[in-house]
């Protein structure tokens, strides 16, 4: 029956991983030699730099989330030649070799579509597109609005889902309510250190908690000894539904709550 075959294909294409709130995890995008033996059900790895470790992680039953920058051009990436020069903005003052990109440009979106396709081909279960809050920056080299960012982030979510991948919302705190239904999980860095309207930024994730969607959270410290001494304070200050790990950098080391 052809109609049944068509329905089954649609079901397969429309299905993707839905992580649950309290999966153990690690973010190792800054690690040269990923240790797949460290406890964690979910690994966030670099889409380009960690291609060699993904098969090993998959063979051990790990869920793999592949990181890439969706809002900046990085001058060391193998696909850097695909970025049109007239769609590049100013250099990021913090990260050398990075420049903001004009997310309204269809050619930039084509690059990101290819990256998502690459993640699918490598067997990733989800993607972690970074720098998706460029509209909050004052010196991009062009002007992006709140609505420009919403449109682009929804584009990324559609592309991920169309390729059978889950997608996480990286930081972008002020758009959580508008993007909750488009994203499957969130990844936050350092929400305990920053405040909005007098409250911890971590509390802005309440819509994700209410929807029973995971919020994978990293608090950074300066040393492994500090990670252990600060563990109690960090873990007690976070919302109970937040999936927190403490890291010195994005290497193998972590302390969980």
PDB file of C-alpha atoms in Angstrom:
ATOM      1  CA  UNK A   1       0.000   0.000   0.000  1.00  0.00           C
ATOM      2  CA  UNK A   2       1.687   3.186  -1.215  1.00  0.00           C
ATOM      3  CA  UNK A   3      -0.125   5.435   1.253  1.00  0.00           C
ATOM      4  CA  UNK A   4       1.151   3.355   4.157  1.00  0.00           C
ATOM      5  CA  UNK A   5       4.698   3.508   2.775  1.00  0.00           C
ATOM      6  CA  UNK A   6       4.475   7.286   2.485  1.00  0.00           C
ATOM      7  CA  UNK A   7       3.163   7.576   6.045  1.00  0.00           C
ATOM      8  CA  UNK A   8       5.952   5.376   7.404  1.00  0.00           C
ATOM      9  CA  UNK A   9       8.599   7.478   5.663  1.00  0.00           C
ATOM     10  CA  UNK A  10       7.087  10.668   7.081  1.00  0.00           C
ATOM     11  CA  UNK A  11       7.025   9.114  10.551  1.00  0.00           C
ATOM     12  CA  UNK A  12      10.714   8.228  10.317  1.00  0.00           C
ATOM     13  CA  UNK A  13      11.733  11.619   8.941  1.00  0.00           C
ATOM     14  CA  UNK A  14       9.648  13.442  11.523  1.00  0.00           C
ATOM     15  CA  UNK A  15      11.069  11.574  14.505  1.00  0.00           C
ATOM     16  CA  UNK A  16      14.087  12.753  16.426  1.00  0.00           C
ATOM     17  CA  UNK A  17      15.638  12.390  19.859  1.00  0.00           C
ATOM     18  CA  UNK A  18      13.808  13.998  22.781  1.00  0.00           C
ATOM     19  CA  UNK A  19      16.191  14.233  25.757  1.00  0.00           C
ATOM     20  CA  UNK A  20      14.807  14.079  29.277  1.00  0.00           C
ATOM     21  CA  UNK A  21      15.569  16.548  32.027  1.00  0.00           C
ATOM     22  CA  UNK A  22      18.026  14.703  34.214  1.00  0.00           C
ATOM     23  CA  UNK A  23      20.324  12.899  31.789  1.00  0.00           C
ATOM     24  CA  UNK A  24      23.967  12.954  32.881  1.00  0.00           C
ATOM     25  CA  UNK A  25      26.033  14.962  30.418  1.00  0.00           C
ATOM     26  CA  UNK A  26      29.309  16.631  29.576  1.00  0.00           C
ATOM     27  CA  UNK A  27      30.399  19.435  27.254  1.00  0.00           C
ATOM     28  CA  UNK A  28      33.850  18.740  25.790  1.00  0.00           C
ATOM     29  CA  UNK A  29      34.052  21.072  22.796  1.00  0.00           C
ATOM     30  CA  UNK A  30      37.415  22.404  24.029  1.00  0.00           C
ATOM     31  CA  UNK A  31      38.949  18.973  24.574  1.00  0.00           C
ATOM     32  CA  UNK A  32      41.668  17.589  22.275  1.00  0.00           C
ATOM     33  CA  UNK A  33      41.341  13.988  23.472  1.00  0.00           C
ATOM     34  CA  UNK A  34      37.775  13.207  24.493  1.00  0.00           C
ATOM     35  CA  UNK A  35      37.500  10.575  27.230  1.00  0.00           C
ATOM     36  CA  UNK A  36      34.399   8.567  26.377  1.00  0.00           C
ATOM     37  CA  UNK A  37      34.697   6.708  29.675  1.00  0.00           C
ATOM     38  CA  UNK A  38      33.738   9.692  31.832  1.00  0.00           C
ATOM     39  CA  UNK A  39      30.218   9.279  33.171  1.00  0.00           C
ATOM     40  CA  UNK A  40      27.681  10.901  30.902  1.00  0.00           C
ATOM     41  CA  UNK A  41      24.718   9.879  28.763  1.00  0.00           C
ATOM     42  CA  UNK A  42      25.007  12.992  26.584  1.00  0.00           C
ATOM     43  CA  UNK A  43      28.188  14.416  25.077  1.00  0.00           C
ATOM     44  CA  UNK A  44      28.382  17.854  23.467  1.00  0.00           C
ATOM     45  CA  UNK A  45      31.242  17.690  20.951  1.00  0.00           C
ATOM     46  CA  UNK A  46      32.613  19.951  18.245  1.00  0.00           C
ATOM     47  CA  UNK A  47      31.061  19.235  14.851  1.00  0.00           C
ATOM     48  CA  UNK A  48      34.415  19.583  13.070  1.00  0.00           C
ATOM     49  CA  UNK A  49      37.130  18.817  15.623  1.00  0.00           C
ATOM     50  CA  UNK A  50      35.581  15.672  17.094  1.00  0.00           C
ATOM     51  CA  UNK A  51      34.507  13.783  14.002  1.00  0.00           C
ATOM     52  CA  UNK A  52      36.836  10.924  14.928  1.00  0.00           C
ATOM     53  CA  UNK A  53      35.323  10.302  18.381  1.00  0.00           C
ATOM     54  CA  UNK A  54      31.654  10.310  17.366  1.00  0.00           C
ATOM     55  CA  UNK A  55      31.571   6.639  16.192  1.00  0.00           C
ATOM     56  CA  UNK A  56      33.090   5.537  19.514  1.00  0.00           C
ATOM     57  CA  UNK A  57      30.541   7.513  21.502  1.00  0.00           C
ATOM     58  CA  UNK A  58      27.716   6.094  19.418  1.00  0.00           C
ATOM     59  CA  UNK A  59      29.026   2.556  19.871  1.00  0.00           C
ATOM     60  CA  UNK A  60      28.863   3.064  23.649  1.00  0.00           C
ATOM     61  CA  UNK A  61      25.237   4.163  23.456  1.00  0.00           C
ATOM     62  CA  UNK A  62      25.921   7.831  24.113  1.00  0.00           C
ATOM     63  CA  UNK A  63      23.746  10.610  22.783  1.00  0.00           C
ATOM     64  CA  UNK A  64      25.847  13.038  20.771  1.00  0.00           C
ATOM     65  CA  UNK A  65      25.088  16.741  20.406  1.00  0.00           C
ATOM     66  CA  UNK A  66      27.242  18.506  17.821  1.00  0.00           C
ATOM     67  CA  UNK A  67      28.345  22.066  18.441  1.00  0.00           C
ATOM     68  CA  UNK A  68      28.901  24.750  15.804  1.00  0.00           C
ATOM     69  CA  UNK A  69      28.757  28.528  15.765  1.00  0.00           C
ATOM     70  CA  UNK A  70      25.631  29.690  13.945  1.00  0.00           C
ATOM     71  CA  UNK A  71      26.182  33.391  14.535  1.00  0.00           C
ATOM     72  CA  UNK A  72      29.859  33.899  13.788  1.00  0.00           C
ATOM     73  CA  UNK A  73      32.440  33.163  11.115  1.00  0.00           C
ATOM     74  CA  UNK A  74      35.502  31.349  12.482  1.00  0.00           C
ATOM     75  CA  UNK A  75      38.647  31.673  10.397  1.00  0.00           C
ATOM     76  CA  UNK A  76      39.910  28.158  11.208  1.00  0.00           C
ATOM     77  CA  UNK A  77      36.919  26.112  10.061  1.00  0.00           C
ATOM     78  CA  UNK A  78      37.221  23.971   6.917  1.00  0.00           C
ATOM     79  CA  UNK A  79      34.078  25.535   5.397  1.00  0.00           C
ATOM     80  CA  UNK A  80      35.217  29.128   5.963  1.00  0.00           C
ATOM     81  CA  UNK A  81      35.415  29.717   2.201  1.00  0.00           C
ATOM     82  CA  UNK A  82      31.652  29.306   1.927  1.00  0.00           C
ATOM     83  CA  UNK A  83      30.996  32.503   3.902  1.00  0.00           C
ATOM     84  CA  UNK A  84      30.433  35.492   1.573  1.00  0.00           C
ATOM     85  CA  UNK A  85      32.722  38.380   2.630  1.00  0.00           C
ATOM     86  CA  UNK A  86      29.945  40.944   2.300  1.00  0.00           C
ATOM     87  CA  UNK A  87      27.873  39.074   4.909  1.00  0.00           C
ATOM     88  CA  UNK A  88      30.594  39.279   7.568  1.00  0.00           C
ATOM     89  CA  UNK A  89      30.460  41.900  10.291  1.00  0.00           C
ATOM     90  CA  UNK A  90      32.888  43.089  12.920  1.00  0.00           C
ATOM     91  CA  UNK A  91      35.340  40.904  14.797  1.00  0.00           C
ATOM     92  CA  UNK A  92      34.222  39.529  18.121  1.00  0.00           C
ATOM     93  CA  UNK A  93      36.269  41.450  20.722  1.00  0.00           C
ATOM     94  CA  UNK A  94      36.585  38.405  22.996  1.00  0.00           C
ATOM     95  CA  UNK A  95      37.168  35.516  20.598  1.00  0.00           C
ATOM     96  CA  UNK A  96      40.055  35.950  18.149  1.00  0.00           C
ATOM     97  CA  UNK A  97      39.396  34.881  14.591  1.00  0.00           C
ATOM     98  CA  UNK A  98      35.609  35.240  14.872  1.00  0.00           C
ATOM     99  CA  UNK A  99      33.381  37.730  13.094  1.00  0.00           C
ATOM    100  CA  UNK A 100      29.651  38.166  13.388  1.00  0.00           C
ATOM    101  CA  UNK A 101      27.597  37.091  10.381  1.00  0.00           C
ATOM    102  CA  UNK A 102      24.480  38.647   8.918  1.00  0.00           C
ATOM    103  CA  UNK A 103      21.892  36.041   9.807  1.00  0.00           C
ATOM    104  CA  UNK A 104      19.381  37.629   7.414  1.00  0.00           C
ATOM    105  CA  UNK A 105      21.529  36.618   4.435  1.00  0.00           C
ATOM    106  CA  UNK A 106      20.298  33.495   2.634  1.00  0.00           C
ATOM    107  CA  UNK A 107      23.889  32.518   1.822  1.00  0.00           C
ATOM    108  CA  UNK A 108      24.719  32.374   5.540  1.00  0.00           C
ATOM    109  CA  UNK A 109      21.659  30.210   6.053  1.00  0.00           C
ATOM    110  CA  UNK A 110      22.868  27.897   3.296  1.00  0.00           C
ATOM    111  CA  UNK A 111      26.147  27.393   5.190  1.00  0.00           C
ATOM    112  CA  UNK A 112      24.255  26.538   8.369  1.00  0.00           C
ATOM    113  CA  UNK A 113      21.950  24.160   6.531  1.00  0.00           C
ATOM    114  CA  UNK A 114      25.021  22.297   5.276  1.00  0.00           C
ATOM    115  CA  UNK A 115      26.435  22.137   8.785  1.00  0.00           C
ATOM    116  CA  UNK A 116      23.203  20.641  10.092  1.00  0.00           C
ATOM    117  CA  UNK A 117      23.253  18.140   7.245  1.00  0.00           C
ATOM    118  CA  UNK A 118      26.849  17.283   8.179  1.00  0.00           C
ATOM    119  CA  UNK A 119      25.751  16.658  11.779  1.00  0.00           C
ATOM    120  CA  UNK A 120      23.061  14.296  10.526  1.00  0.00           C
ATOM    121  CA  UNK A 121      25.524  12.443   8.314  1.00  0.00           C
ATOM    122  CA  UNK A 122      27.955  11.971  11.223  1.00  0.00           C
ATOM    123  CA  UNK A 123      25.264  10.378  13.376  1.00  0.00           C
ATOM    124  CA  UNK A 124      24.718  13.241  15.817  1.00  0.00           C
ATOM    125  CA  UNK A 125      21.442  13.093  17.738  1.00  0.00           C
ATOM    126  CA  UNK A 126      21.206  16.848  18.152  1.00  0.00           C
ATOM    127  CA  UNK A 127      22.910  20.154  17.466  1.00  0.00           C
ATOM    128  CA  UNK A 128      24.106  23.008  19.677  1.00  0.00           C
ATOM    129  CA  UNK A 129      24.244  26.150  17.506  1.00  0.00           C
ATOM    130  CA  UNK A 130      26.092  28.893  19.388  1.00  0.00           C
ATOM    131  CA  UNK A 131      26.009  32.698  19.181  1.00  0.00           C
ATOM    132  CA  UNK A 132      22.295  32.851  18.471  1.00  0.00           C
ATOM    133  CA  UNK A 133      21.737  36.092  20.374  1.00  0.00           C
ATOM    134  CA  UNK A 134      23.719  38.464  18.182  1.00  0.00           C
ATOM    135  CA  UNK A 135      20.860  40.963  18.185  1.00  0.00           C
ATOM    136  CA  UNK A 136      21.864  41.878  21.772  1.00  0.00           C
ATOM    137  CA  UNK A 137      25.349  42.951  20.649  1.00  0.00           C
ATOM    138  CA  UNK A 138      25.981  46.647  20.041  1.00  0.00           C
ATOM    139  CA  UNK A 139      28.864  46.410  17.574  1.00  0.00           C
ATOM    140  CA  UNK A 140      28.033  43.744  14.993  1.00  0.00           C
ATOM    141  CA  UNK A 141      28.825  45.820  11.940  1.00  0.00           C
ATOM    142  CA  UNK A 142      25.138  45.739  10.967  1.00  0.00           C
ATOM    143  CA  UNK A 143      21.839  46.056  12.806  1.00  0.00           C
ATOM    144  CA  UNK A 144      19.841  43.005  13.833  1.00  0.00           C
ATOM    145  CA  UNK A 145      16.440  43.219  15.491  1.00  0.00           C
ATOM    146  CA  UNK A 146      14.759  40.931  17.993  1.00  0.00           C
ATOM    147  CA  UNK A 147      12.523  39.654  15.190  1.00  0.00           C
ATOM    148  CA  UNK A 148      15.522  39.002  12.902  1.00  0.00           C
ATOM    149  CA  UNK A 149      16.945  36.752  15.595  1.00  0.00           C
ATOM    150  CA  UNK A 150      13.659  34.945  16.234  1.00  0.00           C
ATOM    151  CA  UNK A 151      13.282  34.256  12.520  1.00  0.00           C
ATOM    152  CA  UNK A 152      16.828  32.920  12.221  1.00  0.00           C
ATOM    153  CA  UNK A 153      16.639  30.752  15.310  1.00  0.00           C
ATOM    154  CA  UNK A 154      13.380  29.246  14.108  1.00  0.00           C
ATOM    155  CA  UNK A 155      15.044  28.582  10.759  1.00  0.00           C
ATOM    156  CA  UNK A 156      17.787  26.624  12.572  1.00  0.00           C
ATOM    157  CA  UNK A 157      15.186  24.657  14.530  1.00  0.00           C
ATOM    158  CA  UNK A 158      13.215  23.774  11.391  1.00  0.00           C
ATOM    159  CA  UNK A 159      16.347  22.632   9.596  1.00  0.00           C
ATOM    160  CA  UNK A 160      17.444  20.492  12.529  1.00  0.00           C
ATOM    161  CA  UNK A 161      14.054  18.822  12.824  1.00  0.00           C
ATOM    162  CA  UNK A 162      13.827  18.342   9.062  1.00  0.00           C
ATOM    163  CA  UNK A 163      17.123  16.452   9.307  1.00  0.00           C
ATOM    164  CA  UNK A 164      15.918  14.304  12.197  1.00  0.00           C
ATOM    165  CA  UNK A 165      17.914  16.148  14.849  1.00  0.00           C
ATOM    166  CA  UNK A 166      17.041  17.672  18.189  1.00  0.00           C
ATOM    167  CA  UNK A 167      18.212  21.237  18.752  1.00  0.00           C
ATOM    168  CA  UNK A 168      19.227  23.197  21.835  1.00  0.00           C
ATOM    169  CA  UNK A 169      18.767  26.897  22.509  1.00  0.00           C
ATOM    170  CA  UNK A 170      22.173  28.240  23.555  1.00  0.00           C
ATOM    171  CA  UNK A 171      21.863  31.076  26.078  1.00  0.00           C
ATOM    172  CA  UNK A 172      19.613  33.681  24.301  1.00  0.00           C
ATOM    173  CA  UNK A 173      17.767  34.174  27.573  1.00  0.00           C
ATOM    174  CA  UNK A 174      15.412  36.970  26.573  1.00  0.00           C
ATOM    175  CA  UNK A 175      13.851  34.934  23.761  1.00  0.00           C
ATOM    176  CA  UNK A 176      13.108  31.802  25.780  1.00  0.00           C
ATOM    177  CA  UNK A 177       9.349  32.344  25.930  1.00  0.00           C
ATOM    178  CA  UNK A 178       9.087  32.923  22.180  1.00  0.00           C
ATOM    179  CA  UNK A 179      11.323  29.987  21.235  1.00  0.00           C
ATOM    180  CA  UNK A 180      10.320  27.370  23.797  1.00  0.00           C
ATOM    181  CA  UNK A 181       8.134  25.406  21.405  1.00  0.00           C
ATOM    182  CA  UNK A 182      10.750  25.441  18.638  1.00  0.00           C
ATOM    183  CA  UNK A 183      13.618  23.986  20.687  1.00  0.00           C
ATOM    184  CA  UNK A 184      13.958  20.634  22.421  1.00  0.00           C
ATOM    185  CA  UNK A 185      16.402  21.564  25.177  1.00  0.00           C
ATOM    186  CA  UNK A 186      18.531  24.475  26.302  1.00  0.00           C
ATOM    187  CA  UNK A 187      22.211  24.894  27.082  1.00  0.00           C
ATOM    188  CA  UNK A 188      23.208  27.704  29.408  1.00  0.00           C
ATOM    189  CA  UNK A 189      26.556  29.034  30.519  1.00  0.00           C
ATOM    190  CA  UNK A 190      26.999  30.793  33.862  1.00  0.00           C
ATOM    191  CA  UNK A 191      23.406  31.790  34.622  1.00  0.00           C
ATOM    192  CA  UNK A 192      24.171  31.815  38.363  1.00  0.00           C
ATOM    193  CA  UNK A 193      26.740  34.581  37.867  1.00  0.00           C
ATOM    194  CA  UNK A 194      24.353  36.980  36.104  1.00  0.00           C
ATOM    195  CA  UNK A 195      21.065  38.603  37.022  1.00  0.00           C
ATOM    196  CA  UNK A 196      18.067  40.074  35.212  1.00  0.00           C
ATOM    197  CA  UNK A 197      15.612  42.372  36.995  1.00  0.00           C
ATOM    198  CA  UNK A 198      17.238  41.493  40.302  1.00  0.00           C
ATOM    199  CA  UNK A 199      16.908  37.729  39.922  1.00  0.00           C
ATOM    200  CA  UNK A 200      19.279  34.973  38.854  1.00  0.00           C
ATOM    201  CA  UNK A 201      19.288  34.403  35.112  1.00  0.00           C
ATOM    202  CA  UNK A 202      18.679  30.720  35.860  1.00  0.00           C
ATOM    203  CA  UNK A 203      15.088  31.549  36.788  1.00  0.00           C
ATOM    204  CA  UNK A 204      14.413  32.699  33.231  1.00  0.00           C
ATOM    205  CA  UNK A 205      14.338  29.011  32.267  1.00  0.00           C
ATOM    206  CA  UNK A 206      11.057  28.375  34.092  1.00  0.00           C
ATOM    207  CA  UNK A 207       9.180  27.873  30.775  1.00  0.00           C
ATOM    208  CA  UNK A 208      11.572  25.009  29.930  1.00  0.00           C
ATOM    209  CA  UNK A 209      11.107  23.493  33.387  1.00  0.00           C
ATOM    210  CA  UNK A 210       7.321  23.734  33.082  1.00  0.00           C
ATOM    211  CA  UNK A 211       7.481  22.042  29.673  1.00  0.00           C
ATOM    212  CA  UNK A 212       9.689  19.268  31.130  1.00  0.00           C
ATOM    213  CA  UNK A 213      12.430  20.121  28.652  1.00  0.00           C
ATOM    214  CA  UNK A 214      16.063  19.770  29.773  1.00  0.00           C
ATOM    215  CA  UNK A 215      18.227  22.746  30.625  1.00  0.00           C
ATOM    216  CA  UNK A 216      21.872  21.661  30.496  1.00  0.00           C
ATOM    217  CA  UNK A 217      23.774  24.190  32.580  1.00  0.00           C
ATOM    218  CA  UNK A 218      27.490  24.917  33.045  1.00  0.00           C
ATOM    219  CA  UNK A 219      29.020  27.001  35.804  1.00  0.00           C
ATOM    220  CA  UNK A 220      32.698  27.771  35.236  1.00  0.00           C
ATOM    221  CA  UNK A 221      35.304  27.939  37.987  1.00  0.00           C
ATOM    222  CA  UNK A 222      39.041  28.633  37.913  1.00  0.00           C
ATOM    223  CA  UNK A 223      40.397  25.275  39.100  1.00  0.00           C
ATOM    224  CA  UNK A 224      39.412  21.697  39.851  1.00  0.00           C
ATOM    225  CA  UNK A 225      39.871  22.319  43.589  1.00  0.00           C
ATOM    226  CA  UNK A 226      37.498  25.295  43.355  1.00  0.00           C
ATOM    227  CA  UNK A 227      34.984  23.069  41.554  1.00  0.00           C
ATOM    228  CA  UNK A 228      34.881  20.786  44.570  1.00  0.00           C
ATOM    229  CA  UNK A 229      34.832  23.525  47.204  1.00  0.00           C
ATOM    230  CA  UNK A 230      32.133  25.515  45.363  1.00  0.00           C
ATOM    231  CA  UNK A 231      30.004  22.499  44.474  1.00  0.00           C
ATOM    232  CA  UNK A 232      27.607  22.752  47.404  1.00  0.00           C
ATOM    233  CA  UNK A 233      26.949  26.464  46.896  1.00  0.00           C
ATOM    234  CA  UNK A 234      26.524  26.196  43.120  1.00  0.00           C
ATOM    235  CA  UNK A 235      24.270  23.165  43.289  1.00  0.00           C
ATOM    236  CA  UNK A 236      22.065  24.571  46.038  1.00  0.00           C
ATOM    237  CA  UNK A 237      21.577  27.903  44.248  1.00  0.00           C
ATOM    238  CA  UNK A 238      20.329  26.446  40.967  1.00  0.00           C
ATOM    239  CA  UNK A 239      16.687  25.563  40.247  1.00  0.00           C
ATOM    240  CA  UNK A 240      16.168  21.876  41.053  1.00  0.00           C
ATOM    241  CA  UNK A 241      15.179  21.029  37.468  1.00  0.00           C
ATOM    242  CA  UNK A 242      18.381  22.507  36.055  1.00  0.00           C
ATOM    243  CA  UNK A 243      20.954  19.909  34.945  1.00  0.00           C
ATOM    244  CA  UNK A 244      24.150  21.490  36.253  1.00  0.00           C
ATOM    245  CA  UNK A 245      27.803  20.593  35.809  1.00  0.00           C
ATOM    246  CA  UNK A 246      30.811  22.556  37.065  1.00  0.00           C
ATOM    247  CA  UNK A 247      33.774  22.928  34.734  1.00  0.00           C
ATOM    248  CA  UNK A 248      37.123  24.687  34.601  1.00  0.00           C
ATOM    249  CA  UNK A 249      36.991  24.802  30.814  1.00  0.00           C
ATOM    250  CA  UNK A 250      35.261  22.789  28.093  1.00  0.00           C
ATOM    251  CA  UNK A 251      37.539  19.785  28.609  1.00  0.00           C
ATOM    252  CA  UNK A 252      36.896  16.295  30.008  1.00  0.00           C
ATOM    253  CA  UNK A 253      36.877  17.434  33.640  1.00  0.00           C
ATOM    254  CA  UNK A 254      33.525  18.009  35.322  1.00  0.00           C
ATOM    255  CA  UNK A 255      31.852  17.919  38.715  1.00  0.00           C
ATOM    256  CA  UNK A 256      28.144  17.200  38.688  1.00  0.00           C
ATOM    257  CA  UNK A 257      25.385  18.273  41.061  1.00  0.00           C
TER     258      UNK A 257
END
